[in-house]
Short mmCIF file of C-alpha atoms in Angstrom, two decimals:
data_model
loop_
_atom_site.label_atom_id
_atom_site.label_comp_id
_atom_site.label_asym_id
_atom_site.label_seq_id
_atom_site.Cartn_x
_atom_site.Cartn_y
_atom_site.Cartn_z
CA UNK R 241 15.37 -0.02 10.36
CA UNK R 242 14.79 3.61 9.41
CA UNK R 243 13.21 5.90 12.24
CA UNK R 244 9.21 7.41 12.27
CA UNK R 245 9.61 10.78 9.94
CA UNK R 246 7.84 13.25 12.33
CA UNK R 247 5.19 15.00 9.94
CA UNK R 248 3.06 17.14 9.86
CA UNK R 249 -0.61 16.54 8.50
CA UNK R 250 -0.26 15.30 4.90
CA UNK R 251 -0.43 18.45 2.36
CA UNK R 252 -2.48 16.80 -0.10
CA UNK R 253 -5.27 15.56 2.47
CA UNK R 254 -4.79 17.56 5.44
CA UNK R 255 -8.04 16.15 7.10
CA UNK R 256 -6.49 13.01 6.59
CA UNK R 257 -3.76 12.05 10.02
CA UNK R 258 -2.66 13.22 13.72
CA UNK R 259 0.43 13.91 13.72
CA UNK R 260 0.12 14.67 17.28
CA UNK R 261 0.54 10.94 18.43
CA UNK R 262 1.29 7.60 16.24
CA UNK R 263 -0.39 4.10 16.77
CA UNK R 264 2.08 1.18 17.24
CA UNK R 265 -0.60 -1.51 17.24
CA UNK R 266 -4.26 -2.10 15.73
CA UNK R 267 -6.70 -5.01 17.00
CA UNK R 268 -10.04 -5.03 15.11
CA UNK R 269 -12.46 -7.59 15.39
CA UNK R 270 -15.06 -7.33 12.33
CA UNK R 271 -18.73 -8.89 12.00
CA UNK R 272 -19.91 -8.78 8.39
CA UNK R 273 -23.01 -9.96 6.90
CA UNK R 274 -22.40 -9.97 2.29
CA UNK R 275 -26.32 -9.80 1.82
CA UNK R 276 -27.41 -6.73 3.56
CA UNK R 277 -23.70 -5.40 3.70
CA UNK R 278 -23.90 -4.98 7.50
CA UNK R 279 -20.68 -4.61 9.80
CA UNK R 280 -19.97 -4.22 12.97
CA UNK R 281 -16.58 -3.57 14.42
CA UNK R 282 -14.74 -3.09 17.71
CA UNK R 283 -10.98 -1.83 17.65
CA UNK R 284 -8.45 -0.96 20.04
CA UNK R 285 -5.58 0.88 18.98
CA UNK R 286 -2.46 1.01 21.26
CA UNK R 287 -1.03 4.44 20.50
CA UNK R 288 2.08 6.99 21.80
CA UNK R 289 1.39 10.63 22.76
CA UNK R 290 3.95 12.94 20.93
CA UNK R 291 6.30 15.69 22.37
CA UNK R 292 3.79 17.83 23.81
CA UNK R 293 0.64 16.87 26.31
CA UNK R 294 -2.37 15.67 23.95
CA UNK R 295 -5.55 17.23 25.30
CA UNK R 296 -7.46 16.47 21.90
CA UNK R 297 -6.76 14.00 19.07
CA UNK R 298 -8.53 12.78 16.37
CA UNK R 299 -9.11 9.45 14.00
CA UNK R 300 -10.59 8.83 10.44
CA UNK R 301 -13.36 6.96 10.59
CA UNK R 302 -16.36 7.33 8.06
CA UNK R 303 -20.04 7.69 8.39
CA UNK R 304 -20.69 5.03 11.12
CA UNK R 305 -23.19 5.06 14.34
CA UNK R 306 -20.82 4.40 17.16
CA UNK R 307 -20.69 2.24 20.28
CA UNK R 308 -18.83 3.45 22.67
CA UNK R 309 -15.51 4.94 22.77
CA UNK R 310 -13.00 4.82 25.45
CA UNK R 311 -9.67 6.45 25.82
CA UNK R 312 -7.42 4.32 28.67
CA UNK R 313 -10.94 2.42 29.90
CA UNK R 314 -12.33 5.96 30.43
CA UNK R 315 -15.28 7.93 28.84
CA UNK R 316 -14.13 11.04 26.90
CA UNK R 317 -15.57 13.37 25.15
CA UNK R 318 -15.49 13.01 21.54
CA UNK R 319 -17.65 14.08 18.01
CA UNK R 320 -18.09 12.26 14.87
CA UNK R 321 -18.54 14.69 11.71
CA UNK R 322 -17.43 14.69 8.25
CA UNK R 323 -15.14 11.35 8.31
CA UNK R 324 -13.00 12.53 11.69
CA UNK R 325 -13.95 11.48 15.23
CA UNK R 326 -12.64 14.34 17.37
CA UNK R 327 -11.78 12.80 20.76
CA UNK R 328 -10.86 14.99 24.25
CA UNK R 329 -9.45 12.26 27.05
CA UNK R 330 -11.01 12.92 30.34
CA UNK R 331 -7.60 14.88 31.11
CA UNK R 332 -4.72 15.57 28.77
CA UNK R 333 -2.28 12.76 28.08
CA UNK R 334 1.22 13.49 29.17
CA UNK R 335 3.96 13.77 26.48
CA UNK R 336 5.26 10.54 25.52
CA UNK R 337 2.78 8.62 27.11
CA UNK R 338 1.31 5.27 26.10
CA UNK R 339 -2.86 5.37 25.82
CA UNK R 340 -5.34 2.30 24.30
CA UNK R 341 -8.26 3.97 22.43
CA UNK R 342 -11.45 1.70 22.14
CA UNK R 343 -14.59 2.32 19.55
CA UNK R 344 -17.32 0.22 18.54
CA UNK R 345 -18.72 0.96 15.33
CA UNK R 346 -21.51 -0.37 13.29
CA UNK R 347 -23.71 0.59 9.28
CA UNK R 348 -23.38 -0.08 5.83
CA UNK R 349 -19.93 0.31 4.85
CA UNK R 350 -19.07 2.11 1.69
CA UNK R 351 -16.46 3.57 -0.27
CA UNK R 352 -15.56 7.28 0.61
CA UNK R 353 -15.73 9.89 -1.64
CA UNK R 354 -12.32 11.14 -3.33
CA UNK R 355 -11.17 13.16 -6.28
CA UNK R 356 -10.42 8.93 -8.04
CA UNK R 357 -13.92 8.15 -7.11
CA UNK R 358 -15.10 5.93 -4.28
CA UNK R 359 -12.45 4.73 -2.00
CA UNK R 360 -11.75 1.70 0.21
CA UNK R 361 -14.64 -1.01 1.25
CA UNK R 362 -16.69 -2.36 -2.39
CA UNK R 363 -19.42 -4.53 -1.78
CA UNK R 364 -19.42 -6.63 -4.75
CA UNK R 365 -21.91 -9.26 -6.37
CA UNK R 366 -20.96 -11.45 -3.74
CA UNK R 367 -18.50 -10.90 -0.96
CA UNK R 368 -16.63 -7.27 -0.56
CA UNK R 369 -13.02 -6.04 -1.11
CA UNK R 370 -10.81 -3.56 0.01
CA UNK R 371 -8.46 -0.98 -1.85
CA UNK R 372 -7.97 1.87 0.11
CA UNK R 373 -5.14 3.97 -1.54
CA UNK R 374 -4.59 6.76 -0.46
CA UNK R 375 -7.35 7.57 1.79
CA UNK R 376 -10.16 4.84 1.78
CA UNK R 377 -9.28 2.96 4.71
CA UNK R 378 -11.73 5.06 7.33
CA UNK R 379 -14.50 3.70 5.37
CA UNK R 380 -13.86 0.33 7.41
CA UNK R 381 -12.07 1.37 10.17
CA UNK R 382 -10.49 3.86 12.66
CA UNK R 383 -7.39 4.88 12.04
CA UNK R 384 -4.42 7.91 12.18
CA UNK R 385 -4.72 7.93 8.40
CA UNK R 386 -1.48 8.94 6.86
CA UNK R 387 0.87 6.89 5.43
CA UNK R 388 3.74 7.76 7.85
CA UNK R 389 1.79 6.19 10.99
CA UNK R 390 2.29 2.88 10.46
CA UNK R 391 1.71 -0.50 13.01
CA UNK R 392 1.41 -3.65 13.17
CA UNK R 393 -2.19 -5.28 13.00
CA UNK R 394 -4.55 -7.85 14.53
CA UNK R 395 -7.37 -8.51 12.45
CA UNK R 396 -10.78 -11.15 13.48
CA UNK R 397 -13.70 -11.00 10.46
CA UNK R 398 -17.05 -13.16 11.61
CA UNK R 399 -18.81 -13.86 8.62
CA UNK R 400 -21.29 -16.93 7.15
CA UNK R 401 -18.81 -19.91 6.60
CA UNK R 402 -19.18 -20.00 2.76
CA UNK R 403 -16.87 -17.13 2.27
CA UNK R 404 -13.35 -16.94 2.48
CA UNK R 405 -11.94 -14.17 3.96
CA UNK R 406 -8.41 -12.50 2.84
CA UNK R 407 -6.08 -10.06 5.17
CA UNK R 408 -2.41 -8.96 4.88
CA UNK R 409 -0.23 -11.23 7.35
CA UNK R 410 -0.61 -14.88 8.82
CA UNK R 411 -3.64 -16.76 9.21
CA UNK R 412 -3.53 -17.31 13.24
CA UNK R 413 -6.50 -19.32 13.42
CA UNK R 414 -10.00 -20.03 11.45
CA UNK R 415 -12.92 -21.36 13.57
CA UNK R 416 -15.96 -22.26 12.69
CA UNK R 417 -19.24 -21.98 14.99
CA UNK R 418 -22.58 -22.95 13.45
CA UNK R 419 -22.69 -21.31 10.14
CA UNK R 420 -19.95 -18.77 10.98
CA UNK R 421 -16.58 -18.64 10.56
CA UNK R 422 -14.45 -16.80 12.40
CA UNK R 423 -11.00 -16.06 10.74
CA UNK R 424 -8.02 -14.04 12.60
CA UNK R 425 -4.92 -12.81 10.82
CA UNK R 426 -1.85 -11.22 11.92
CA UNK R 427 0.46 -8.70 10.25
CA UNK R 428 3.75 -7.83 12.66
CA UNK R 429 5.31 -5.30 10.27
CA UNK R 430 4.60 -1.97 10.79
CA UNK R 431 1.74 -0.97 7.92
CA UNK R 432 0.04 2.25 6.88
CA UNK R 433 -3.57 2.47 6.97
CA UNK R 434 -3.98 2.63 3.47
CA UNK R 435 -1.95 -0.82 2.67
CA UNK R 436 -4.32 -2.82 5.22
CA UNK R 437 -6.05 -4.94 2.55
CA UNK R 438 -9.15 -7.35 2.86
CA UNK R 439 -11.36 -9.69 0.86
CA UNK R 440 -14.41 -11.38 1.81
CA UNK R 441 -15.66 -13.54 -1.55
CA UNK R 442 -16.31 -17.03 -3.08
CA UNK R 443 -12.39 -18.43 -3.35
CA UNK R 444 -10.32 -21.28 -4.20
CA UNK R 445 -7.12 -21.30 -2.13
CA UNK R 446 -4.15 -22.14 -3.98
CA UNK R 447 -0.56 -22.11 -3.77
CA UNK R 448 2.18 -20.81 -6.13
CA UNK R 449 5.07 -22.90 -7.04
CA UNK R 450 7.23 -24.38 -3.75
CA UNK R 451 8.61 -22.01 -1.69
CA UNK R 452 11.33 -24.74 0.07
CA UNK R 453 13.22 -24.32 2.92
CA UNK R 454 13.61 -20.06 3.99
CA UNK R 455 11.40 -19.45 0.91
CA UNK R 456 8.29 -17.27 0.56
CA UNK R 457 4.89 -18.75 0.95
CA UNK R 458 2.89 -17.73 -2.23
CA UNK R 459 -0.65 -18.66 -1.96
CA UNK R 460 -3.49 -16.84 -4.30
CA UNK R 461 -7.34 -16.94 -3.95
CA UNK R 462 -9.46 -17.19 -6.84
CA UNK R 463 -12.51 -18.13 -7.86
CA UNK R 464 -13.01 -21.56 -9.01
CA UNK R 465 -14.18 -21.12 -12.78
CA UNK R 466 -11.14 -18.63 -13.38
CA UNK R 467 -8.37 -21.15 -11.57
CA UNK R 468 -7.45 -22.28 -15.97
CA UNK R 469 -6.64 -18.80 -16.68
CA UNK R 470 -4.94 -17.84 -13.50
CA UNK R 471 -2.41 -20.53 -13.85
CA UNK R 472 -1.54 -19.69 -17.14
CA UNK R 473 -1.18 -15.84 -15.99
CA UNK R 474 0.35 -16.44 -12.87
CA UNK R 475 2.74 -18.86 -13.57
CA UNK R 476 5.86 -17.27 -13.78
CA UNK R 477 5.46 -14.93 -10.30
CA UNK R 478 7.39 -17.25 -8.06
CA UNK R 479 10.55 -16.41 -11.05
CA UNK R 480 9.72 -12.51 -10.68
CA UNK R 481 9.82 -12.78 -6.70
CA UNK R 482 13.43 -14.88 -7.02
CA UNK R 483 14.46 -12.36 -9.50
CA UNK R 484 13.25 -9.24 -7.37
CA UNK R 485 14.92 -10.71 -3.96
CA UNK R 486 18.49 -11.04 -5.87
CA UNK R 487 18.08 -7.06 -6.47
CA UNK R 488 16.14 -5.97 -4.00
CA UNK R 489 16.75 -7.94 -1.28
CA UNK R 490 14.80 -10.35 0.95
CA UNK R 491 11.10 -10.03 0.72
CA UNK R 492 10.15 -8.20 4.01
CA UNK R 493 7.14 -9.98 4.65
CA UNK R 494 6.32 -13.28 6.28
CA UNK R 495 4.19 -14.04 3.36
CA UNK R 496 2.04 -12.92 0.02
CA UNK R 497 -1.11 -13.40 -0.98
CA UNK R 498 -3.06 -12.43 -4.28
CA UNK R 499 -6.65 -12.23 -4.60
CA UNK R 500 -8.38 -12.35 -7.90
CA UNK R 501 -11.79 -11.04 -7.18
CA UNK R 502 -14.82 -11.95 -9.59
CA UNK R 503 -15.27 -8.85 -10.94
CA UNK R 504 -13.53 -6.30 -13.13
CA UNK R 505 -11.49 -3.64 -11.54
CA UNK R 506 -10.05 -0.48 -13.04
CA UNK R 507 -6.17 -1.43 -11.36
CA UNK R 508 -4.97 -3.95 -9.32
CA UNK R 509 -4.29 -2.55 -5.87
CA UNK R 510 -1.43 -3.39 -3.50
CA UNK R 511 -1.56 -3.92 0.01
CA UNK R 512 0.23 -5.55 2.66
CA UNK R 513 1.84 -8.49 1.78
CA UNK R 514 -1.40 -8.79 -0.56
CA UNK R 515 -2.28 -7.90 -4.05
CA UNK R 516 -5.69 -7.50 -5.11
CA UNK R 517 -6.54 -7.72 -8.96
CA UNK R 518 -9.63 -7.93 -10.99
CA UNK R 519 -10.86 -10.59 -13.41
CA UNK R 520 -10.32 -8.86 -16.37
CA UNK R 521 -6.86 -9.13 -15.13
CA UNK R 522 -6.49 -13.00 -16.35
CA UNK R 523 -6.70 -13.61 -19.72
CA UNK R 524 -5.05 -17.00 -20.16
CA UNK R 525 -1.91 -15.57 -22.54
CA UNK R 526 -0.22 -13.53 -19.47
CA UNK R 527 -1.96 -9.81 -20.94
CA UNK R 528 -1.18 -8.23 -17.79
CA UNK R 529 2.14 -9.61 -16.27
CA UNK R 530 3.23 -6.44 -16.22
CA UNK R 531 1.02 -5.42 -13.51
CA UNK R 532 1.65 -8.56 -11.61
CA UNK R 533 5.46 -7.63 -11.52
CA UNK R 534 4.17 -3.95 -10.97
CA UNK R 535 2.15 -5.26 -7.96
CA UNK R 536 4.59 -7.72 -5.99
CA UNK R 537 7.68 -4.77 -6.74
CA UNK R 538 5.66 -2.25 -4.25
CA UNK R 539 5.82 -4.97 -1.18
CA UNK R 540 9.53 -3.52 -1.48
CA UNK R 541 9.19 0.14 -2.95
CA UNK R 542 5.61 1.36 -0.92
CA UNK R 543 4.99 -0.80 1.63
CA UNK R 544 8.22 -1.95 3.58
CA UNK R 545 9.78 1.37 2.61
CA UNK R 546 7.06 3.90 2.49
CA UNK R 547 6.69 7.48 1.86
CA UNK R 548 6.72 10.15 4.37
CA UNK R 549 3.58 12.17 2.88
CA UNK R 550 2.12 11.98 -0.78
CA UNK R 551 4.06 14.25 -2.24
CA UNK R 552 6.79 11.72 -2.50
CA UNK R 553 4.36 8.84 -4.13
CA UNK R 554 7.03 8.34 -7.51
CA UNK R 555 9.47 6.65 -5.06
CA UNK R 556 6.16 4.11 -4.93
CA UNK R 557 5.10 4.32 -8.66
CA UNK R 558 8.60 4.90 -10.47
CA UNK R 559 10.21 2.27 -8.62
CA UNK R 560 7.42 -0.57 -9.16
CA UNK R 561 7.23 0.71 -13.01
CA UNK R 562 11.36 0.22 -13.34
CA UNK R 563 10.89 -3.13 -11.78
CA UNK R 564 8.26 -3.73 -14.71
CA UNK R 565 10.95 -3.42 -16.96
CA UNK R 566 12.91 -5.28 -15.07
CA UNK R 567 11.21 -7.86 -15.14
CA UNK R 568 10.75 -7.60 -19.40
CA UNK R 569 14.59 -7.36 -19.33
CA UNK R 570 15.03 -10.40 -17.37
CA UNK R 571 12.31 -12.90 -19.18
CA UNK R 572 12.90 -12.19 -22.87
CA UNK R 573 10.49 -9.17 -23.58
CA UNK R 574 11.98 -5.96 -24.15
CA UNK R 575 15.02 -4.66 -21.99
CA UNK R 576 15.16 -1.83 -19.56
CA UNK R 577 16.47 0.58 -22.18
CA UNK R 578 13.84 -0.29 -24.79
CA UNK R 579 10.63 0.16 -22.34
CA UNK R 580 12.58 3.70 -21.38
CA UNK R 581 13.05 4.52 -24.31
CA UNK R 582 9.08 4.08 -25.50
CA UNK R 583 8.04 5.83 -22.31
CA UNK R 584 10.27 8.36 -23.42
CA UNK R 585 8.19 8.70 -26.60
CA UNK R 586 4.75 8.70 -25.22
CA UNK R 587 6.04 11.53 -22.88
CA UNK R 588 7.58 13.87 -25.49
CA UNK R 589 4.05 13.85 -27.04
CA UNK R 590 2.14 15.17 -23.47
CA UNK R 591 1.54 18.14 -21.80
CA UNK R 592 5.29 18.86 -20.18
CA UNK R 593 3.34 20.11 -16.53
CA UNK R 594 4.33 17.41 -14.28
CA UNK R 595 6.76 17.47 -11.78
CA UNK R 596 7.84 14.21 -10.19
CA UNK R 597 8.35 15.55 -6.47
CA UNK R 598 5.04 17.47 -5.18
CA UNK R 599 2.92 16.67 -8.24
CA UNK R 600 -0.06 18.15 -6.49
CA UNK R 601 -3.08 16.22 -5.51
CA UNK R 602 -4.45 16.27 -8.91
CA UNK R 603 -1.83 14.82 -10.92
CA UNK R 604 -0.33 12.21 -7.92
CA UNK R 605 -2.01 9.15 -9.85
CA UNK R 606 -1.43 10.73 -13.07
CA UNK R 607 0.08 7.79 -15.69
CA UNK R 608 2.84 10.01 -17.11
CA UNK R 609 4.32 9.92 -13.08
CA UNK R 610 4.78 6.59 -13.41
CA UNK R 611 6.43 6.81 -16.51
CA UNK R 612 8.46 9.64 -16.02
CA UNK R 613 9.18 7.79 -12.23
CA UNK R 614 10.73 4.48 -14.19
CA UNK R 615 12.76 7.00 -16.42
CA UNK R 616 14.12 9.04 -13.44
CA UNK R 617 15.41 5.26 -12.22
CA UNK R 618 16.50 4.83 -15.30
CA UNK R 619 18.54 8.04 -15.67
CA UNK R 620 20.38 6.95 -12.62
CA UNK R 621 21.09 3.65 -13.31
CA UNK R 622 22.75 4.95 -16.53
CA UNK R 623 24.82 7.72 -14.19
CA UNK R 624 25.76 5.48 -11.81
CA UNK R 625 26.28 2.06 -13.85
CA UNK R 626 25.13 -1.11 -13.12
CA UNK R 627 26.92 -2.28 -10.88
CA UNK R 628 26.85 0.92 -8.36
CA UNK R 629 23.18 0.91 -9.49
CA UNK R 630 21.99 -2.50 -8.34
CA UNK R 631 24.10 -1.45 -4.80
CA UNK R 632 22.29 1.48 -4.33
CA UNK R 633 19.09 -0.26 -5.19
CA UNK R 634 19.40 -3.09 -2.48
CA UNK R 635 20.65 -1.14 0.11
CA UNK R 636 17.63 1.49 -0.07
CA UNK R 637 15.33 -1.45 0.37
CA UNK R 638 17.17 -2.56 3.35
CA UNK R 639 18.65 -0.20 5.14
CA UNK R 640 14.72 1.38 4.99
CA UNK R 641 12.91 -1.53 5.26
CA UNK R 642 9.86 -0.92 7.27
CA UNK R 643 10.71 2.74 7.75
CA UNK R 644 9.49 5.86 5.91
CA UNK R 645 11.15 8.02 3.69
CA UNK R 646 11.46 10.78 1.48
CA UNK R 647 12.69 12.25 -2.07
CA UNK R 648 15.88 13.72 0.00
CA UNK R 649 16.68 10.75 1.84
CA UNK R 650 16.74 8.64 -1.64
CA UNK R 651 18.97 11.26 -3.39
CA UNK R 652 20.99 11.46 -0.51
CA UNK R 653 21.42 7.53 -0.58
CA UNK R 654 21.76 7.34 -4.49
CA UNK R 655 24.26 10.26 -4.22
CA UNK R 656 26.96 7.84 -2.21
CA UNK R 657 27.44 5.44 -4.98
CA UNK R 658 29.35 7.58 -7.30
CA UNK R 659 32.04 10.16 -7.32
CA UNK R 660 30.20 12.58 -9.58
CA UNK R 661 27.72 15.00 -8.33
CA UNK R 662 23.93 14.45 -9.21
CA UNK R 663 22.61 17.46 -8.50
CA UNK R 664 21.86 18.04 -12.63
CA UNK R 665 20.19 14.65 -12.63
CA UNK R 666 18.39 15.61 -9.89
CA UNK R 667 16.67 19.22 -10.57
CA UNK R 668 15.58 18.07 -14.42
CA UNK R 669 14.25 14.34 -13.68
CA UNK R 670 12.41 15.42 -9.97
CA UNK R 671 12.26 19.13 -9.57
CA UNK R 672 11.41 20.40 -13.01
CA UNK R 673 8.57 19.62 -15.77
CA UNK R 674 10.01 19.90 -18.65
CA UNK R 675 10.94 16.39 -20.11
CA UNK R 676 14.48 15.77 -20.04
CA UNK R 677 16.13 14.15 -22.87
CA UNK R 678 16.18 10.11 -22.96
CA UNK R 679 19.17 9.24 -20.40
CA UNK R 680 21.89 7.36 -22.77
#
């Protein structure tokens, strides 16, 4: 397992994240009510003062009225303005030293604002869902939002016993007391903040395919009048997860869950051992398998081996798009080469101002980084061969699996599988804008 990368506060949100202490463990207990969208929350985060004596910190935590918050069963001093919740400990917290943080929150949860649009908690028609990438997750709860602080996570949601409710991890317990239903999950793998997924809706539960003996549970919630189409759309996952362990490695979580909520979203949205897609996603003839490949590749490349800041988001995007094609390669569709090589058209007719490392906040979603970020994986498959290629690949997953990384430490990693220097590869595919020519 790869080491915390000690960071500094993200560049592209920098009122996102402490880095002045990091959270190993999260336990929220949630009570929601789908008609008037009313929660109420109480957390406890178990956290680690950094290198130097914490007299302040602060968490991310939208527009709530709060409780009461402790730090180490104690009354601080703290203020709650403009998404942060600035919090002074009665005295300062030596270096190094482990604290428990304790907030009770309660409102009307809703997405917070962002340059994409609302982020994070959606009340739908019926039920709510959460994507919260890359800085949506205060809108639920509070957190050290940045991607490098991540923990593992306790999570209870209280709701009316007609819903199911959804969470990243293993379903501990469900319990049901008059006409609630309590329902506790558990995710032991360290997690950002913004991978901490949840649904709360009207769903079938069903299970993919047979996972056997040391195999990987595969269960999918759906709702009931979209179960024809979802079979037919998600049949062949439980081949794409076989085919993604022999080159990526074991899957590093316990378990994965999809959610198919009853409503149309722009993009599915990945999460913690969870994917979260929309029903225009299922159209009964497999119109968007892509995305389900795209979707289960990031519990590898995002989520078990995540980025040190956002700057570095194409090790997310251009490794999930490669496994895309993949994925075509492997079932009959087009190969690797062929999906390069029309990515490599589309480019060639765009504006040539993107640079895969440090695209800025603006272009960090952009679809022309995930292109160029499959034909940058592309470009060194073809330099290194497949067989040094497919090496590299595996070991990157595993050696960093639930760690954090960054552009360096992948081209320092790619760089040991062949005898000839990439340092050319390098500065056109990640460093410059101009589109490189298609690697052959």
């Amino acid at each position: 397992m790869s080491g915390q990368t000690t960071a500094v506060s993200d560049p592209y949100f920098p009122a996102n994240g402490d880095a002045r202490y990091r959270v190993h463990r999260y336990e929220i207990a949630l009570d929601y009510r789908p008609a008037p969208n009313r929660l109420a929350g109480t957390g406890r985060l178990s956290a680690i003062a950094g290198r130097a004596p914490l007299t302040e910190f602060h968490l991310n935590l939208a527009d709530f009225k709060l409780g009461r918050v402790l730090v180490n069963g104690r009354a601080p001093q703290y203020a709650h303005r403009g998404g942060r919740l600035r919090i002074r400990p009665a005295k300062p917290l030596p270096p190094g030293a482990a604290f428990t943080v304790d907030v009770h929150w309660s409102g009307n949860p809703k997405p917070v604002r962002s340059p994409w649009g609302g982020l994070g908690w959606e009340e739908l028609t019926d039920g709510a869902l959460v994507a919260s990438q890359p800085v949506g997750a205060p809108s639920w709860y509070p957190c050290n939002d940045r991607p490098a602080d991540k923990a593992s996570y306790q999570i209870s949601v209280n709701t009316p016993s007609a819903y199911t409710v959804v969470a990243g991890g293993r379903l501990l317990t469900r319990t049901t007391r008059a006409s609630t239903t309590t329902w506790v999950y558990e995710q032991p793998a360290p997690t950002s903040s913004y991978l901490v997924g949840l649904a709360i809706g009207m769903y079938q539960t069903v299970l993919l395919g047979d996972p056997g003996l040391g195999g990987v549970t595969q269960s999918a919630h759906v709702p009931a009048h979209l179960l024809p189409r979802f079979a037919r759309d998600f049949a062949r996952q439980p081949a794409m997860m076989q085919l993604f362990e022999e080159l990526f490695g074991p899957y590093p979580f316990g378990e994965y869950a999809v959610v198919v909520a009853d409503e149309e979203l722009d993009v599915p949205v990945e999460a913690q051992g969870l994917s979260l897609f929309g029903a225009n996603h299922l159209d009964g003839v497999r119109g968007s398998e892509r995305l389900i490949a795209h979707e289960l590749a990031h519990q590898w490349f995002g989520n078990s081996v995540t980025i040190a800041d956002w700057r570095h988001i194409w090790l997310n995007e251009g490794f999930a798009k490669y496994a895309e094609w993949l994925w075509s390669e492997h079932s009959g569709g087009r190969t690797a080469h062929e999906q390069a090589a029309a990515a490599h058209r589309s480019l060639t007719a765009r504006p040539q101002d993107l640079r895969l490392v440090d695209p800025g906040r603006k272009l960090m979603f952009d679809d022309r980084l995930y292109q160029r970020g499959g034909l940058a994986v592309h470009a060194i498959r073809r330099a290194l061969g497949d067989e040094a290629f497919f090496g590299m690949l595996r070991d990157w997953a595993i050696v960093h699996r639930h760690g954090v990384v960054s552009t360096a430490a992948f081209t320092a990693h790619a760089a040991r599988y062949t005898a000839d220097p990439l340092d050319d590869l390098y500065s056109v595919w990640l460093y410059e804008a101009p589109l490189p020519p298609l690697p052959v």
